[in-house]
mmCIF file of C-alpha atoms in Angstrom:
data_model
loop_
_atom_site.group_PDB
_atom_site.id
_atom_site.type_symbol
_atom_site.label_atom_id
_atom_site.label_comp_id
_atom_site.label_asym_id
_atom_site.label_seq_id
_atom_site.Cartn_x
_atom_site.Cartn_y
_atom_site.Cartn_z
ATOM 1 C CA UNK A 197 -8.379 35.591 33.319
ATOM 2 C CA UNK A 198 -8.103 38.995 32.907
ATOM 3 C CA UNK A 199 -4.193 39.181 33.028
ATOM 4 C CA UNK A 200 -4.322 35.827 31.306
ATOM 5 C CA UNK A 201 -5.621 36.831 27.898
ATOM 6 C CA UNK A 202 -3.758 39.985 27.856
ATOM 7 C CA UNK A 203 -0.285 36.785 27.641
ATOM 8 C CA UNK A 204 -2.113 34.676 25.193
ATOM 9 C CA UNK A 205 -2.216 37.347 22.973
ATOM 10 C CA UNK A 206 0.991 38.117 22.572
ATOM 11 C CA UNK A 207 1.610 33.730 22.025
ATOM 12 C CA UNK A 208 -1.441 34.041 19.417
ATOM 13 C CA UNK A 209 -0.126 36.608 17.558
ATOM 14 C CA UNK A 210 3.118 36.302 16.240
ATOM 15 C CA UNK A 211 2.274 32.309 15.672
ATOM 16 C CA UNK A 212 -0.868 33.767 13.062
ATOM 17 C CA UNK A 213 2.014 36.617 11.443
ATOM 18 C CA UNK A 214 3.960 33.723 11.106
ATOM 19 C CA UNK A 215 2.374 30.923 9.698
ATOM 20 C CA UNK A 216 1.372 33.552 6.982
ATOM 21 C CA UNK A 217 5.180 34.375 6.224
ATOM 22 C CA UNK A 218 5.171 30.187 5.283
ATOM 23 C CA UNK A 219 2.209 30.911 3.442
ATOM 24 C CA UNK A 220 3.699 33.102 1.166
ATOM 25 C CA UNK A 221 7.235 32.036 0.708
ATOM 26 C CA UNK A 222 5.823 28.381 -0.277
ATOM 27 C CA UNK A 223 3.514 30.140 -2.335
ATOM 28 C CA UNK A 224 5.280 32.775 -3.888
ATOM 29 C CA UNK A 225 8.498 29.671 -4.759
ATOM 30 C CA UNK A 226 5.618 27.741 -5.859
ATOM 31 C CA UNK A 227 4.902 30.396 -8.329
ATOM 32 C CA UNK A 228 7.956 31.682 -9.152
ATOM 33 C CA UNK A 229 8.727 27.891 -10.135
ATOM 34 C CA UNK A 230 6.363 28.059 -12.345
ATOM 35 C CA UNK A 231 3.305 26.875 -11.046
ATOM 36 C CA UNK A 232 -0.061 29.597 -11.050
ATOM 37 C CA UNK A 233 -1.746 30.016 -7.892
ATOM 38 C CA UNK A 234 -5.023 28.379 -9.860
ATOM 39 C CA UNK A 235 -2.512 25.080 -9.305
ATOM 40 C CA UNK A 236 -1.662 26.012 -5.810
ATOM 41 C CA UNK A 237 -5.754 25.850 -5.375
ATOM 42 C CA UNK A 238 -6.442 23.210 -7.311
ATOM 43 C CA UNK A 239 -3.788 21.271 -4.362
ATOM 44 C CA UNK A 240 -4.753 22.685 -2.021
ATOM 45 C CA UNK A 241 -9.016 21.723 -3.051
ATOM 46 C CA UNK A 242 -7.867 18.251 -3.529
ATOM 47 C CA UNK A 243 -5.478 17.465 -0.399
ATOM 48 C CA UNK A 244 -8.426 19.222 2.019
ATOM 49 C CA UNK A 245 -11.387 17.722 0.408
ATOM 50 C CA UNK A 246 -10.647 14.564 -1.305
ATOM 51 C CA UNK A 247 -12.163 11.754 0.083
ATOM 52 C CA UNK A 248 -9.227 9.412 -0.295
ATOM 53 C CA UNK A 249 -5.696 9.184 -0.473
ATOM 54 C CA UNK A 250 -3.654 12.278 -2.831
ATOM 55 C CA UNK A 251 -1.046 10.078 -5.074
ATOM 56 C CA UNK A 252 1.053 13.232 -5.897
ATOM 57 C CA UNK A 253 3.783 11.521 -8.096
ATOM 58 C CA UNK A 254 -0.021 10.504 -9.821
ATOM 59 C CA UNK A 255 -0.461 14.073 -9.462
ATOM 60 C CA UNK A 256 2.668 15.542 -11.582
ATOM 61 C CA UNK A 257 2.646 12.941 -14.285
ATOM 62 C CA UNK A 258 -1.142 13.929 -14.966
ATOM 63 C CA UNK A 259 0.103 17.701 -15.258
ATOM 64 C CA UNK A 260 3.423 16.536 -17.519
ATOM 65 C CA UNK A 261 1.146 14.587 -19.851
ATOM 66 C CA UNK A 262 -1.584 17.480 -20.113
ATOM 67 C CA UNK A 263 0.769 20.366 -20.644
ATOM 68 C CA UNK A 264 1.787 18.312 -23.740
ATOM 69 C CA UNK A 265 -0.735 17.602 -24.965
ATOM 70 C CA UNK A 266 -2.300 20.819 -24.813
ATOM 71 C CA UNK A 267 -0.077 22.300 -27.175
ATOM 72 C CA UNK A 268 -2.222 20.215 -30.487
ATOM 73 C CA UNK A 269 0.562 18.392 -32.026
ATOM 74 C CA UNK A 270 -0.299 14.617 -32.712
ATOM 75 C CA UNK A 271 2.883 13.916 -32.887
ATOM 76 C CA UNK A 272 3.501 14.496 -29.517
ATOM 77 C CA UNK A 273 3.219 12.895 -27.067
ATOM 78 C CA UNK A 274 4.392 12.841 -22.953
ATOM 79 C CA UNK A 275 6.017 8.348 -22.050
ATOM 80 C CA UNK A 276 6.084 8.445 -18.394
ATOM 81 C CA UNK A 277 8.819 7.922 -15.731
ATOM 82 C CA UNK A 278 7.798 4.543 -15.275
ATOM 83 C CA UNK A 279 7.736 2.704 -19.626
ATOM 84 C CA UNK A 280 9.692 5.035 -20.924
ATOM 85 C CA UNK A 281 14.100 3.646 -19.437
ATOM 86 C CA UNK A 282 12.175 0.094 -21.457
ATOM 87 C CA UNK A 283 10.661 2.117 -23.885
ATOM 88 C CA UNK A 284 13.802 3.970 -24.435
ATOM 89 C CA UNK A 285 15.983 0.773 -24.135
ATOM 90 C CA UNK A 286 13.743 -0.908 -26.667
ATOM 91 C CA UNK A 287 14.386 1.246 -29.404
ATOM 92 C CA UNK A 288 17.824 1.769 -28.986
ATOM 93 C CA UNK A 289 18.325 -1.909 -28.800
ATOM 94 C CA UNK A 290 15.536 -2.574 -31.665
ATOM 95 C CA UNK A 291 14.328 -5.712 -29.892
ATOM 96 C CA UNK A 292 11.330 -6.272 -28.380
ATOM 97 C CA UNK A 293 8.186 -8.816 -27.532
ATOM 98 C CA UNK A 294 5.756 -7.071 -29.738
ATOM 99 C CA UNK A 295 3.214 -8.500 -33.254
ATOM 100 C CA UNK A 296 5.296 -6.365 -36.141
ATOM 101 C CA UNK A 297 3.865 -2.996 -36.883
ATOM 102 C CA UNK A 298 4.910 1.235 -37.043
ATOM 103 C CA UNK A 299 2.249 2.758 -35.325
ATOM 104 C CA UNK A 300 1.587 6.993 -36.699
ATOM 105 C CA UNK A 301 -0.791 9.292 -34.155
ATOM 106 C CA UNK A 302 -3.356 11.048 -36.872
ATOM 107 C CA UNK A 303 -6.198 13.079 -35.531
ATOM 108 C CA UNK A 304 -8.885 9.754 -37.230
ATOM 109 C CA UNK A 305 -6.430 7.668 -34.694
ATOM 110 C CA UNK A 306 -3.807 4.747 -35.009
ATOM 111 C CA UNK A 307 -2.590 4.058 -37.978
ATOM 112 C CA UNK A 308 -0.864 1.285 -38.495
ATOM 113 C CA UNK A 309 2.349 3.051 -41.280
ATOM 114 C CA UNK A 310 4.159 -0.432 -41.633
ATOM 115 C CA UNK A 311 3.523 -4.385 -41.116
ATOM 116 C CA UNK A 312 6.620 -6.055 -40.282
ATOM 117 C CA UNK A 313 7.708 -9.094 -42.942
ATOM 118 C CA UNK A 314 6.917 -12.925 -41.028
ATOM 119 C CA UNK A 315 5.674 -10.586 -37.584
ATOM 120 C CA UNK A 316 2.733 -11.726 -35.235
ATOM 121 C CA UNK A 317 0.834 -8.871 -37.282
ATOM 122 C CA UNK A 318 1.221 -10.265 -40.880
ATOM 123 C CA UNK A 319 0.398 -13.656 -40.259
ATOM 124 C CA UNK A 320 -2.807 -12.358 -38.675
ATOM 125 C CA UNK A 321 -4.217 -10.682 -41.158
ATOM 126 C CA UNK A 322 -2.902 -6.739 -39.867
ATOM 127 C CA UNK A 323 -2.130 -4.159 -43.877
ATOM 128 C CA UNK A 324 -0.921 -1.153 -43.784
ATOM 129 C CA UNK A 325 -3.971 1.509 -43.670
ATOM 130 C CA UNK A 326 -5.815 -0.418 -41.210
ATOM 131 C CA UNK A 327 -6.362 1.655 -37.520
ATOM 132 C CA UNK A 328 -6.369 -0.024 -33.883
ATOM 133 C CA UNK A 329 -9.852 1.186 -32.729
ATOM 134 C CA UNK A 330 -9.532 -0.689 -28.977
ATOM 135 C CA UNK A 331 -6.973 -2.671 -27.372
ATOM 136 C CA UNK A 332 -8.097 -6.027 -25.002
ATOM 137 C CA UNK A 333 -11.882 -4.533 -25.935
ATOM 138 C CA UNK A 334 -10.057 -0.308 -24.731
ATOM 139 C CA UNK A 335 -11.155 2.063 -27.019
ATOM 140 C CA UNK A 336 -8.291 3.808 -28.505
ATOM 141 C CA UNK A 337 -9.984 7.261 -28.754
ATOM 142 C CA UNK A 338 -8.425 9.748 -26.914
ATOM 143 C CA UNK A 339 -5.141 7.130 -25.388
ATOM 144 C CA UNK A 340 -2.276 7.831 -24.866
ATOM 145 C CA UNK A 341 0.666 7.121 -27.520
ATOM 146 C CA UNK A 342 2.606 5.546 -25.262
ATOM 147 C CA UNK A 343 0.222 3.869 -23.456
ATOM 148 C CA UNK A 344 -0.710 2.118 -26.447
ATOM 149 C CA UNK A 345 2.820 0.482 -27.267
ATOM 150 C CA UNK A 346 3.477 -0.468 -23.640
ATOM 151 C CA UNK A 347 -0.339 -2.161 -24.448
ATOM 152 C CA UNK A 348 0.563 -3.298 -27.966
ATOM 153 C CA UNK A 349 4.367 -4.784 -26.824
ATOM 154 C CA UNK A 350 4.561 -7.063 -23.428
ATOM 155 C CA UNK A 351 5.330 -11.170 -22.880
ATOM 156 C CA UNK A 352 6.756 -13.102 -25.944
ATOM 157 C CA UNK A 353 4.173 -15.849 -26.362
ATOM 158 C CA UNK A 354 1.286 -13.743 -24.785
ATOM 159 C CA UNK A 355 -1.360 -12.976 -26.628
ATOM 160 C CA UNK A 356 -3.047 -8.719 -27.020
ATOM 161 C CA UNK A 357 -6.764 -8.973 -28.828
ATOM 162 C CA UNK A 358 -6.851 -5.800 -31.084
ATOM 163 C CA UNK A 359 -10.380 -4.185 -32.813
ATOM 164 C CA UNK A 360 -9.199 -2.470 -35.551
ATOM 165 C CA UNK A 361 -10.791 -1.249 -38.491
ATOM 166 C CA UNK A 362 -9.735 -1.522 -42.738
ATOM 167 C CA UNK A 363 -12.101 0.916 -44.631
ATOM 168 C CA UNK A 364 -15.597 0.470 -42.949
ATOM 169 C CA UNK A 365 -14.806 -2.894 -41.673
ATOM 170 C CA UNK A 366 -14.482 -3.679 -38.023
ATOM 171 C CA UNK A 367 -12.194 -5.805 -37.732
ATOM 172 C CA UNK A 368 -10.729 -8.192 -34.473
ATOM 173 C CA UNK A 369 -7.461 -9.857 -34.544
ATOM 174 C CA UNK A 370 -4.998 -11.725 -32.171
ATOM 175 C CA UNK A 371 -1.549 -11.928 -32.217
ATOM 176 C CA UNK A 372 0.725 -13.718 -30.712
ATOM 177 C CA UNK A 373 3.035 -11.909 -29.010
ATOM 178 C CA UNK A 374 6.794 -12.072 -30.523
ATOM 179 C CA UNK A 375 10.457 -11.322 -29.968
ATOM 180 C CA UNK A 376 10.465 -8.218 -32.645
ATOM 181 C CA UNK A 377 13.900 -7.428 -34.425
ATOM 182 C CA UNK A 378 13.031 -4.329 -36.035
ATOM 183 C CA UNK A 379 15.420 -3.562 -39.098
ATOM 184 C CA UNK A 380 16.483 -0.281 -39.273
ATOM 185 C CA UNK A 381 18.350 -0.096 -42.449
ATOM 186 C CA UNK A 382 17.974 -2.364 -45.363
ATOM 187 C CA UNK A 383 19.552 -2.564 -48.697
ATOM 188 C CA UNK A 384 19.276 -4.334 -52.190
ATOM 189 C CA UNK A 385 20.616 -3.410 -55.764
ATOM 190 C CA UNK A 386 18.836 -3.122 -58.475
ATOM 191 C CA UNK A 387 20.283 -4.109 -62.433
ATOM 192 C CA UNK A 388 23.645 -4.979 -60.661
ATOM 193 C CA UNK A 389 24.704 -1.809 -60.554
ATOM 194 C CA UNK A 390 22.987 0.344 -58.645
ATOM 195 C CA UNK A 391 22.947 -0.170 -54.528
ATOM 196 C CA UNK A 392 19.452 1.009 -52.992
ATOM 197 C CA UNK A 393 19.866 1.993 -49.143
ATOM 198 C CA UNK A 394 17.051 2.245 -47.133
ATOM 199 C CA UNK A 395 17.199 4.050 -43.681
ATOM 200 C CA UNK A 396 13.983 3.298 -41.546
ATOM 201 C CA UNK A 397 15.548 5.437 -38.875
ATOM 202 C CA UNK A 398 18.084 6.607 -36.554
ATOM 203 C CA UNK A 399 18.377 5.206 -33.288
#
């Protein structure tokens, strides 16, 4: 036993040093990439003590969403990659399954700034100036704009239930999704002399 103990120490001490070097290298690499030691420690705690399956991709998405939310800018929001491509295509083509409204995220909530002519929203009685306070029974307070958009849009012919607010009046509206073709440029002639062109957005 006396002869084996020194030999064991010869292997243990280098192994410990090697492990420490690996951990320090990993920590320094993460810190250099912009990850704080608080984030490193929190990840360690989650992986060590969380009683469940850790979805690393969900953690990364939550970190990105949190960073954008911390800006405090009501016009900035993070779009998860699983719906970002779809929303991008819908924005470029101007065609999607929805109810036909334009929404602005404000401090007071999600404000309807425009209701398209002959749209499901107009037929259901929604008006410019209404607020969306619920979607499918879920309160929209604190909800990401991208998530709200995802919930409103969907398969053509399906129904979406929206809780709205108009002044002090609360509304319950069921809109049947239809194919929405947004017109970004419209024009009219005034007094047969002046051409009036409206560009709603650039895509």
